[in-house]
CSV table of C-alpha atoms and ligand atoms in Angstrom, one decimal:
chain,number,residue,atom,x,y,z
A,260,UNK,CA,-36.3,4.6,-19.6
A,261,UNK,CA,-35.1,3.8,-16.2
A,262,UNK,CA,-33.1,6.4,-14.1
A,263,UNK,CA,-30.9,3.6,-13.4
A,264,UNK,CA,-29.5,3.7,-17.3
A,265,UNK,CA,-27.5,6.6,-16.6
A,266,UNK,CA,-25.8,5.6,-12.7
A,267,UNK,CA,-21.9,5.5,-12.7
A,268,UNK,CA,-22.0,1.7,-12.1
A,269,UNK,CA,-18.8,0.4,-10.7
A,270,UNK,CA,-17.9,-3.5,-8.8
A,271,UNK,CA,-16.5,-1.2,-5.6
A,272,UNK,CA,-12.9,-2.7,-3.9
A,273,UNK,CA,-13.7,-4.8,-1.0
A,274,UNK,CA,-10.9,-4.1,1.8
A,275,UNK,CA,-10.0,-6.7,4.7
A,276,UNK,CA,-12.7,-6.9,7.3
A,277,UNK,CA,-12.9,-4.5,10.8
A,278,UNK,CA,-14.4,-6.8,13.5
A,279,UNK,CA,-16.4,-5.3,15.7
A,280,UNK,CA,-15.9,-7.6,18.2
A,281,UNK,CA,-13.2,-7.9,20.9
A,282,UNK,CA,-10.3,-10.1,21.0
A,283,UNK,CA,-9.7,-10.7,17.2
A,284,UNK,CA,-6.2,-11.6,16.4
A,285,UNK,CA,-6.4,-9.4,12.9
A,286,UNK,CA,-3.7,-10.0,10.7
A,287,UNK,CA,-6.1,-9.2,7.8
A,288,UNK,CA,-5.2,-5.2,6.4
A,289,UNK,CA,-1.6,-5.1,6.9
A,290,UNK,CA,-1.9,-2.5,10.0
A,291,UNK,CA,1.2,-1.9,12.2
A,292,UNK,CA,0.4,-3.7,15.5
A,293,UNK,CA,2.6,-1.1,17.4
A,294,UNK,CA,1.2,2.5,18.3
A,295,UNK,CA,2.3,5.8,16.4
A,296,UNK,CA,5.3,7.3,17.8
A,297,UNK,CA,4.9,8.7,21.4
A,298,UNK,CA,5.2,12.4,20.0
A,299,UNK,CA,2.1,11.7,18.5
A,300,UNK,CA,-0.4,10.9,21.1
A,301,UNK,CA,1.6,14.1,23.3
A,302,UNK,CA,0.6,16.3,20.2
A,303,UNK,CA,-2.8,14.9,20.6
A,304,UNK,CA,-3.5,16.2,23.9
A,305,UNK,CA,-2.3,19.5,22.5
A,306,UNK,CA,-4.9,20.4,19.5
A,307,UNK,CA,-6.5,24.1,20.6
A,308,UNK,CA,-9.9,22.4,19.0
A,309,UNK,CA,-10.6,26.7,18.3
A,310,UNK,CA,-8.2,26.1,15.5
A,311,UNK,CA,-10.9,23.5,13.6
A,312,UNK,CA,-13.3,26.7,13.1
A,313,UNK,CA,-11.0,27.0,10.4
A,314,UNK,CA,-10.3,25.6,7.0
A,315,UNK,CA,-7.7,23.3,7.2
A,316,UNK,CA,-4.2,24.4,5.0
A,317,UNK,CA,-5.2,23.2,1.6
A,318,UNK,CA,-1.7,22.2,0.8
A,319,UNK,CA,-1.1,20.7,4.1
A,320,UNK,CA,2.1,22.4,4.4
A,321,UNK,CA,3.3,21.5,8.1
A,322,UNK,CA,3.3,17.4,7.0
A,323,UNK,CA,5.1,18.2,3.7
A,324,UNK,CA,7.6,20.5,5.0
A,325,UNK,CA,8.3,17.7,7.3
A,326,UNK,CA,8.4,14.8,4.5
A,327,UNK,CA,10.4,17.2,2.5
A,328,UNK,CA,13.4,17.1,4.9
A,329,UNK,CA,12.9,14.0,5.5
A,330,UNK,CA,13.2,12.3,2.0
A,331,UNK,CA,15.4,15.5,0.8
A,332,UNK,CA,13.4,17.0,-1.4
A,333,UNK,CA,11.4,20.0,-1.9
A,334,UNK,CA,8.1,21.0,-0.3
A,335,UNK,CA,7.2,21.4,-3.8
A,336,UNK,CA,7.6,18.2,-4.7
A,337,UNK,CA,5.7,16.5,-2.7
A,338,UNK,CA,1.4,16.1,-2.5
A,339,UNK,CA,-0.2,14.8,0.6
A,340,UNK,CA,-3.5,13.1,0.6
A,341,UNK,CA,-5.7,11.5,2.6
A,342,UNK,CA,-4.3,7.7,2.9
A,343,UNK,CA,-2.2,6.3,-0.2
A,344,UNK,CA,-5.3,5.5,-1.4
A,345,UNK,CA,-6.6,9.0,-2.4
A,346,UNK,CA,-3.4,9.9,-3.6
A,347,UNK,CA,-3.4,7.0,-5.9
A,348,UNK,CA,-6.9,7.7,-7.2
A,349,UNK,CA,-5.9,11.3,-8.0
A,350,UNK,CA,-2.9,10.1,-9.5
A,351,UNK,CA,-5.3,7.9,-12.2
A,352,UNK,CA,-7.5,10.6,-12.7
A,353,UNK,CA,-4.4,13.2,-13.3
A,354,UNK,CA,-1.8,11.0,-15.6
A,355,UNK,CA,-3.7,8.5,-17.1
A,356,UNK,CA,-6.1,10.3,-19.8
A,357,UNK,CA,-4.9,8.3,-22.7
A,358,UNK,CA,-6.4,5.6,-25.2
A,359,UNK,CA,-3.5,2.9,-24.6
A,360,UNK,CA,-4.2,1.2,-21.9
A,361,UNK,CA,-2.5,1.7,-18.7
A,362,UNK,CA,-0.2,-2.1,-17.0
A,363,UNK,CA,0.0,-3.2,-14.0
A,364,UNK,CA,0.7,-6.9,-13.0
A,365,UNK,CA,-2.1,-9.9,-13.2
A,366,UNK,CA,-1.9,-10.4,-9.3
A,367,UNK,CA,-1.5,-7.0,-7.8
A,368,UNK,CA,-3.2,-4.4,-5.5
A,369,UNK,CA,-6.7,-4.8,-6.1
A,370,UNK,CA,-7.7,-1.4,-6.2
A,371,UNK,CA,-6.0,-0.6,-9.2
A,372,UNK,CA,-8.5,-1.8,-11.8
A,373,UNK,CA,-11.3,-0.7,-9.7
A,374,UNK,CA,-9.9,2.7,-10.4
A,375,UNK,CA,-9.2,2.6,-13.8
A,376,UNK,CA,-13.2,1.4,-14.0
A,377,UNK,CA,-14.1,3.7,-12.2
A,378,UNK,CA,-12.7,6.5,-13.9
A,379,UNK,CA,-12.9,4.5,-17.7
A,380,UNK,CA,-9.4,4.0,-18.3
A,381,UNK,CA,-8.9,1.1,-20.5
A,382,UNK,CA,-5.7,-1.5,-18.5
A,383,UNK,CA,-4.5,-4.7,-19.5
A,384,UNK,CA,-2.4,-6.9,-17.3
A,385,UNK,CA,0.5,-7.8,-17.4
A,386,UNK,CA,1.1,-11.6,-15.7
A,387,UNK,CA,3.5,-12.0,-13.0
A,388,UNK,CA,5.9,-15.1,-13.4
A,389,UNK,CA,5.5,-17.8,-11.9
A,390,UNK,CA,7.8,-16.8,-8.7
A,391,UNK,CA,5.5,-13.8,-8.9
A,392,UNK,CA,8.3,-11.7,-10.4
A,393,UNK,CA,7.9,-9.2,-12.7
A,394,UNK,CA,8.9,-9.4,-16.1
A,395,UNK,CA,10.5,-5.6,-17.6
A,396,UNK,CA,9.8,-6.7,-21.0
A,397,UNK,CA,6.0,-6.9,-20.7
A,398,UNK,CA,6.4,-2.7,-20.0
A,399,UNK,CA,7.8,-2.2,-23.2
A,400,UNK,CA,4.2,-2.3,-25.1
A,401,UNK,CA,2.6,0.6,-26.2
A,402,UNK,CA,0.6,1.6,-22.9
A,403,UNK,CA,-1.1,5.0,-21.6
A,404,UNK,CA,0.8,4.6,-18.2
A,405,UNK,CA,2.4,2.4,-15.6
A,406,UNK,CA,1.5,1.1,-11.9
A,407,UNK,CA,2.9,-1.3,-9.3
A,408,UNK,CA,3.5,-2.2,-5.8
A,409,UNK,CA,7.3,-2.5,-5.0
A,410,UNK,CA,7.2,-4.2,-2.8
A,411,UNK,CA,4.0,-6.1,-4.5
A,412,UNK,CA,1.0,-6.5,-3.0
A,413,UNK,CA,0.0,-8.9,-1.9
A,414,UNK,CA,2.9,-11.1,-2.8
A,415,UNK,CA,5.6,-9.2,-0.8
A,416,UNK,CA,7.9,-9.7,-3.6
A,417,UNK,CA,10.5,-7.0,-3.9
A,418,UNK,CA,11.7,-5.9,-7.4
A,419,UNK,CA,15.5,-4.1,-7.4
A,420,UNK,CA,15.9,-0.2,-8.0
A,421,UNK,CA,17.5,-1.3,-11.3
A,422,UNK,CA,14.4,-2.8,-12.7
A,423,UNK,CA,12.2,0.3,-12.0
A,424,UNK,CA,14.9,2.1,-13.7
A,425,UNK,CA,14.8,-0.2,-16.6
A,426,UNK,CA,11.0,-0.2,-17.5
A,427,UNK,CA,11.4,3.9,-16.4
A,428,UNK,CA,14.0,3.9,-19.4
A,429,UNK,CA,11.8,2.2,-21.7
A,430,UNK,CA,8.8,4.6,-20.7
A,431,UNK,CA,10.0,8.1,-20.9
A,432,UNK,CA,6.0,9.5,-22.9
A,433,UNK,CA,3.7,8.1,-19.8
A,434,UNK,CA,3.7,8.1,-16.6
A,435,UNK,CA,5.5,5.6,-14.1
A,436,UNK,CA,3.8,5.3,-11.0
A,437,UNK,CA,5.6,2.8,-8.0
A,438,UNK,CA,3.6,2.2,-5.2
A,439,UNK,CA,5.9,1.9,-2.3
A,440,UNK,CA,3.0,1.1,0.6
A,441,UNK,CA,5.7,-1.1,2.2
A,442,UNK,CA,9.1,-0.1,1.3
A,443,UNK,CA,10.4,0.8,4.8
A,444,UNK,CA,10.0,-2.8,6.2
A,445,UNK,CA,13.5,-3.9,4.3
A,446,UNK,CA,13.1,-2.5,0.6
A,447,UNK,CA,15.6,-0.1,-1.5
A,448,UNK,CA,13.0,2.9,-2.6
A,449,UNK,CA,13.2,4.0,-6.3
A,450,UNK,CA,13.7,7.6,-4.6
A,451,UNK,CA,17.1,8.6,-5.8
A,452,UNK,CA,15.5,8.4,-9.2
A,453,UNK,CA,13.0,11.0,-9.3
A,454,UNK,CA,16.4,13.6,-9.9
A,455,UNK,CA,16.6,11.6,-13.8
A,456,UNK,CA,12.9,10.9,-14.3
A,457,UNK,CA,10.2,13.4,-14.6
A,458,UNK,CA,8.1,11.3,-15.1
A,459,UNK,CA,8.2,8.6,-12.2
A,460,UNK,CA,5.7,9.7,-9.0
A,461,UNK,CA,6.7,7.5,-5.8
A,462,UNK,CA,4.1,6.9,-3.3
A,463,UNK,CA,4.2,5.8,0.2
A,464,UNK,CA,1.7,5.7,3.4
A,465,UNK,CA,1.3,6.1,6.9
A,466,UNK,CA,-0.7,3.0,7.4
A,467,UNK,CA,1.8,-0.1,7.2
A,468,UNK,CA,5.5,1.3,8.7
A,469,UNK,CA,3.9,4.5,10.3
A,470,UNK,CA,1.3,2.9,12.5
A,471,UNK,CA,-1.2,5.4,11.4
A,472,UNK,CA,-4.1,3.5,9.3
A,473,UNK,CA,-6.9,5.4,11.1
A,474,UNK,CA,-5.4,8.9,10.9
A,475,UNK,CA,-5.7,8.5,7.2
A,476,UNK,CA,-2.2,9.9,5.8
A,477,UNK,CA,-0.5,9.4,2.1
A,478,UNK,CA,1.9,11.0,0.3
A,479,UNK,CA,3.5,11.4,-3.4
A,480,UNK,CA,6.9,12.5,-4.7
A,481,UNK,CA,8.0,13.5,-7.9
A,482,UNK,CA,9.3,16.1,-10.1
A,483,UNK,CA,7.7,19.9,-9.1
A,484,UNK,CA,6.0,19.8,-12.6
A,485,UNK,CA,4.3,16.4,-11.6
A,486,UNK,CA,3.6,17.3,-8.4
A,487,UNK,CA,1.8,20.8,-9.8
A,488,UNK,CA,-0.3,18.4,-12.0
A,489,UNK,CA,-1.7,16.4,-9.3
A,490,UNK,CA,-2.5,19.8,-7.2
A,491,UNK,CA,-4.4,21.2,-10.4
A,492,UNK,CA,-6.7,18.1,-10.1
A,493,UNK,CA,-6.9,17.7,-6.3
A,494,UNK,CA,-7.8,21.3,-6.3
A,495,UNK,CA,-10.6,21.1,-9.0
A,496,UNK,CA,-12.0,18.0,-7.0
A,497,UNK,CA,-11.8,19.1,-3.0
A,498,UNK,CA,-9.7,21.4,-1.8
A,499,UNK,CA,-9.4,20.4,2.0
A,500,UNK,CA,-9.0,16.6,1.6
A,501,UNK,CA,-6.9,16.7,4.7
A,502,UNK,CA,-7.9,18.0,8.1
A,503,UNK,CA,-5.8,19.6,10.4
A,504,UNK,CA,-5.0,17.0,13.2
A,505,UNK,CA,-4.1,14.7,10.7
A,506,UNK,CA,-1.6,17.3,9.5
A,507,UNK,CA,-0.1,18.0,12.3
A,508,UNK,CA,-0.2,14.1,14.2
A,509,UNK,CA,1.6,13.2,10.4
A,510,UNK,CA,4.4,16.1,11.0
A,511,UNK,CA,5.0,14.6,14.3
A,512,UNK,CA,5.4,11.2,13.3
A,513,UNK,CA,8.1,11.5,10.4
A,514,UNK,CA,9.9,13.9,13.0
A,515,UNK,CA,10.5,10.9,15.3
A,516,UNK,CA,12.9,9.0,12.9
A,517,UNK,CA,14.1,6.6,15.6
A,518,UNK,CA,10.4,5.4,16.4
A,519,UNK,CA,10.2,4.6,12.9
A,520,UNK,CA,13.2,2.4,12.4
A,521,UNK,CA,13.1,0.8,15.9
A,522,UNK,CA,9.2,-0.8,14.6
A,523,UNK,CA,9.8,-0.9,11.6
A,524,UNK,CA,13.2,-3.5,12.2
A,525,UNK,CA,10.9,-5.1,15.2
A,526,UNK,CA,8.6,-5.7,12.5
A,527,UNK,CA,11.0,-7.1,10.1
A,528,UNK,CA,12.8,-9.4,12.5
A,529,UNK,CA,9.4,-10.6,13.6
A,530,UNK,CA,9.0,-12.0,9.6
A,531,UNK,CA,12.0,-13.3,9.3
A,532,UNK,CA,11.5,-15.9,12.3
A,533,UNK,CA,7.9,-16.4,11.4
A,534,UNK,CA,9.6,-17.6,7.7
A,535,UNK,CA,11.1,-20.4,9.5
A,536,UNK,CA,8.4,-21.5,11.5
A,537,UNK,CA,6.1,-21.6,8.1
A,538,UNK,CA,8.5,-23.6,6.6
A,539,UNK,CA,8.0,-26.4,8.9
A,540,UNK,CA,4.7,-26.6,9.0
A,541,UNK,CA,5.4,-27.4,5.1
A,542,UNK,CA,4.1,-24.0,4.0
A,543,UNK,CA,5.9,-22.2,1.2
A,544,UNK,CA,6.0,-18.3,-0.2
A,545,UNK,CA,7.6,-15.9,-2.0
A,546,UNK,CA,10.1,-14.3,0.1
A,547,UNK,CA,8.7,-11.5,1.2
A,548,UNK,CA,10.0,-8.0,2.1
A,549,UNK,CA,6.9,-6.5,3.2
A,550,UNK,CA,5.2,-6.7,6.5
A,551,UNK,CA,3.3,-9.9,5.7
A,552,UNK,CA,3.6,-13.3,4.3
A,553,UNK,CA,1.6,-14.7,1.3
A,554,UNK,CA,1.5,-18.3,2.2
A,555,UNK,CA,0.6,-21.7,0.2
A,556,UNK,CA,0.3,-24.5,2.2
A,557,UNK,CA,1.6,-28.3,0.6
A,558,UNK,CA,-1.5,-29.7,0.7
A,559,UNK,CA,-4.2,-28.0,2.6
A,560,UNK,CA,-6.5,-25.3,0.1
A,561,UNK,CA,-6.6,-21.6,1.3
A,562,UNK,CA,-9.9,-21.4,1.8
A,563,UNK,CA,-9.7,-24.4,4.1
A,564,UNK,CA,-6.8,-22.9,6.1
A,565,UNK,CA,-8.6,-19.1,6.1
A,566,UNK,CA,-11.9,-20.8,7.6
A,567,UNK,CA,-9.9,-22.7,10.4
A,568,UNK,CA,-8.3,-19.7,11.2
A,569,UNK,CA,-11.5,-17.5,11.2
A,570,UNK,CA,-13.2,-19.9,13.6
A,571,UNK,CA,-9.8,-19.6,16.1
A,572,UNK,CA,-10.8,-15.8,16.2
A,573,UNK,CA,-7.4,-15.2,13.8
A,574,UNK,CA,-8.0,-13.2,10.2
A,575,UNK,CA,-6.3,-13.1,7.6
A,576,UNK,CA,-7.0,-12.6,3.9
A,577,UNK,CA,-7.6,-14.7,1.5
A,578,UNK,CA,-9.0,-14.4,-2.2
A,579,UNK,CA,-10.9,-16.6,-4.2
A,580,UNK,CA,-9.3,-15.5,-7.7
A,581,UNK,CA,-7.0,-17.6,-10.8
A,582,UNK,CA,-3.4,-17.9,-9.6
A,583,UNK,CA,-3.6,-16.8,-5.7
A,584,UNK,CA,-6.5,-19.0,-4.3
A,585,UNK,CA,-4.4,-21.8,-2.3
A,586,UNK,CA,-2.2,-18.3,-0.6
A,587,UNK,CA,-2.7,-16.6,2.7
A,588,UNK,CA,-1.7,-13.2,3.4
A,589,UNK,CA,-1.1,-12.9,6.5
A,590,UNK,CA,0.1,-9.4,8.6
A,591,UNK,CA,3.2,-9.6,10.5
A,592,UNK,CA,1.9,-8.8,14.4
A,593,UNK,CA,3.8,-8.6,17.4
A,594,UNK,CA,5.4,-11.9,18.4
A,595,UNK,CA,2.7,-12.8,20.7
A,596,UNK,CA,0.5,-12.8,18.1
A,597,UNK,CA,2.3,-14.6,15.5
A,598,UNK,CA,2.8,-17.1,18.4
A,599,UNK,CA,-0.7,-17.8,19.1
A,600,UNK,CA,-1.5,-18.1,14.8
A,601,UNK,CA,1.3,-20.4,14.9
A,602,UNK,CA,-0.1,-22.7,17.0
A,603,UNK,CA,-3.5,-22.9,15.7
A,604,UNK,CA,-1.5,-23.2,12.1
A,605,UNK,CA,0.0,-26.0,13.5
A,606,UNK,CA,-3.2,-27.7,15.0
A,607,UNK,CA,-5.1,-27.1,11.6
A,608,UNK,CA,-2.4,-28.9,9.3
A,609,UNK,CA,-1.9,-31.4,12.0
A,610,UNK,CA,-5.6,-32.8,11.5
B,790,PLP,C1,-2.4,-0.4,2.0
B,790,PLP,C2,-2.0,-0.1,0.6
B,790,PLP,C3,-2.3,1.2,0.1
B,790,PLP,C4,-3.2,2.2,0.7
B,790,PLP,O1,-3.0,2.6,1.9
B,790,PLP,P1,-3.7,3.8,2.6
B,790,PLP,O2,-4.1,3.3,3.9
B,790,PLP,O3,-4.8,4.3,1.7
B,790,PLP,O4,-2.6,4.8,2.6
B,790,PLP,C5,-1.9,1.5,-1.2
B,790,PLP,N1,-1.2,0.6,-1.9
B,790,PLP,C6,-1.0,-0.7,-1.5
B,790,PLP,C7,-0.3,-1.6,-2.3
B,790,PLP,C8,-1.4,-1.0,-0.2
B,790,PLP,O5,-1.2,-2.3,0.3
């Protein structure tokens, strides 16, 4: 008997591609395309690097103090981790220990059922509409917990505060878990309803609105109980997940507020022109309220339109799966940059 029988096996997520090489226009993994806030980069400078002799705070206390008065909760009710994605893995491994399987949506974040493979939780989807809308109904099946994007990923497609309510309502014995990656670019966050649910855990990033992919920074809210839950299992899996500069470069960020909404509205006004220009180059989309676009050109295939750009030295991503292989997703940049994938959008239809 082979060795090989008894390996954790698992088909690992495949995230958007890091060129090495210069020059890229990469409008591939969401990122912010402006720099963290200047406080940031000062606070930088600052690190004693005699403090990293030291375990880092375990609870990261500094960067949830901050979040807490931020979003007006707690400390206690809120868990850092390192990126969204970390917290969202814990999350799996913490609430979703049941037989019934766990929904999500058909065309979603494609990390989610890597997750629940990973850690054998059984899922079945749950199949978007065909504007890529969610449908509450399908969440009122017997499940062992609940997951999705709002806004969804990678559609962009923004579902109201009353529909989380609603399949929240109809979901009071599992877990409710909204992914909010890319609320601050235009959304309504479910927050105001962690005060009447228990059981919903809301979590957002640094990496799209925060302009912090590389420093690694997520975050969850929820009830204290929840939030104790998810410390339980974060403890009994690595204590210091998140080192010190990232703790304090995180603090510094949230505490510049007007940073924050100045890119993040750049950002958003940036989509809503690039909307127009799409249009009249006869591509069409769900309207999106996240910092990128997921595009269907008339007649031109994805694939087609992905390789074009690729040779232009412009990425963006595409996937070759049922329902989404004719769409682009493509990042909202600065305007120069949406300028330039313009143009070379408008040469490749052209032909
Ligand atoms: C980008 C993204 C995340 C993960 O972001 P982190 O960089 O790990 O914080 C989580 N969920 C969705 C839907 C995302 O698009």
């Amino acid at each position: 008997m082979s060795w090989e029988k008894s390996v954790r096996r698992v088909v690992p997520y495949v995230p958007g591609e890091q060129p090495k090489q210069k020059g890229i226009i990469k409008l591939n993994t969401n990122e912010n395309p402006y720099p963290p806030a200047p406080g940031v980069e000062r606070r930088l400078k600052e690190i004693d690097c005699g403090t990293l002799r030291l375990y880092p705070d375990p609870d990261a206390g500094v960067l949830a103090k901050e979040l807490a008065v931020y979003y007006g909760l707690k400390p206690s009710q809120i868990f850092v981790g390192v990126g969204s994605d970390d917290v969202i893995s814990m999350a799996f491994l913490t609430f979703f220990n049941s037989d019934k399987p766990v929904l999500f949506p058909d065309v979603t974040y494609s990390f989610y059922d890597v997750w629940a493979d990973l850690y054998r939780i059984p899922y079945k989807l749950c199949p978007l509409d065909a504007d890529f809308r969610i449908n509450p109904e399908d969440y009122r099946q017997e499940n062992g917990g609940i997951i999705f994007p709002n806004p969804n990923a990678p559609t962009g497609v923004l579902e109201s505060v009353d529909t989380v309510e609603e399949i929240l309502k109809a979901n009071p014995k599992v877990v409710v878990i909204v992914d909010e990656a890319y609320i601050d670019f235009g959304g309504e966050s479910c927050l105001p309803l962690l005060s009447r649910y228990e059981n919903l855990l809301v979590v957002q990033t640094f990496s799209k609105s925060r302009s912090m992919a590389g420093m690694r920074i997520g975050f969850a809210m929820g009830s204290e109980k929840l939030i104790r839950y998810l410390n339980d299992v974060k403890f009994s899996f690595n204590s210091y997940t998140m080192n010190l500069p990232a703790q304090l470069l995180g603090a510094e960020a949230v505490r510049d507020k007007d940073y924050f909404l100045k890119t993040c509205s750049k950002i958003m006004e940036t989509r809503e022109w690039v909307k127009g220009e799409l249009q009249k180059l006869d591509f069409h989309f769900p309207d999106s309220k996240a910092n990128f676009l997921f595009a269907a050109h008339k007649t031109i295939s994805g694939k087609e339109i992905f390789t074009a750009l690729r040779e232009r030295g412009i990425y963006v991503r595409h996937w070759d799966k049922p329902r989404i292989e004719n769409y682009l997703r493509i990042t909202i940049g600065t305007r120069e940059e949406m300028d330039k994938l313009l143009e070379a959008l408008s040469e490749i239809v052209a032909k």
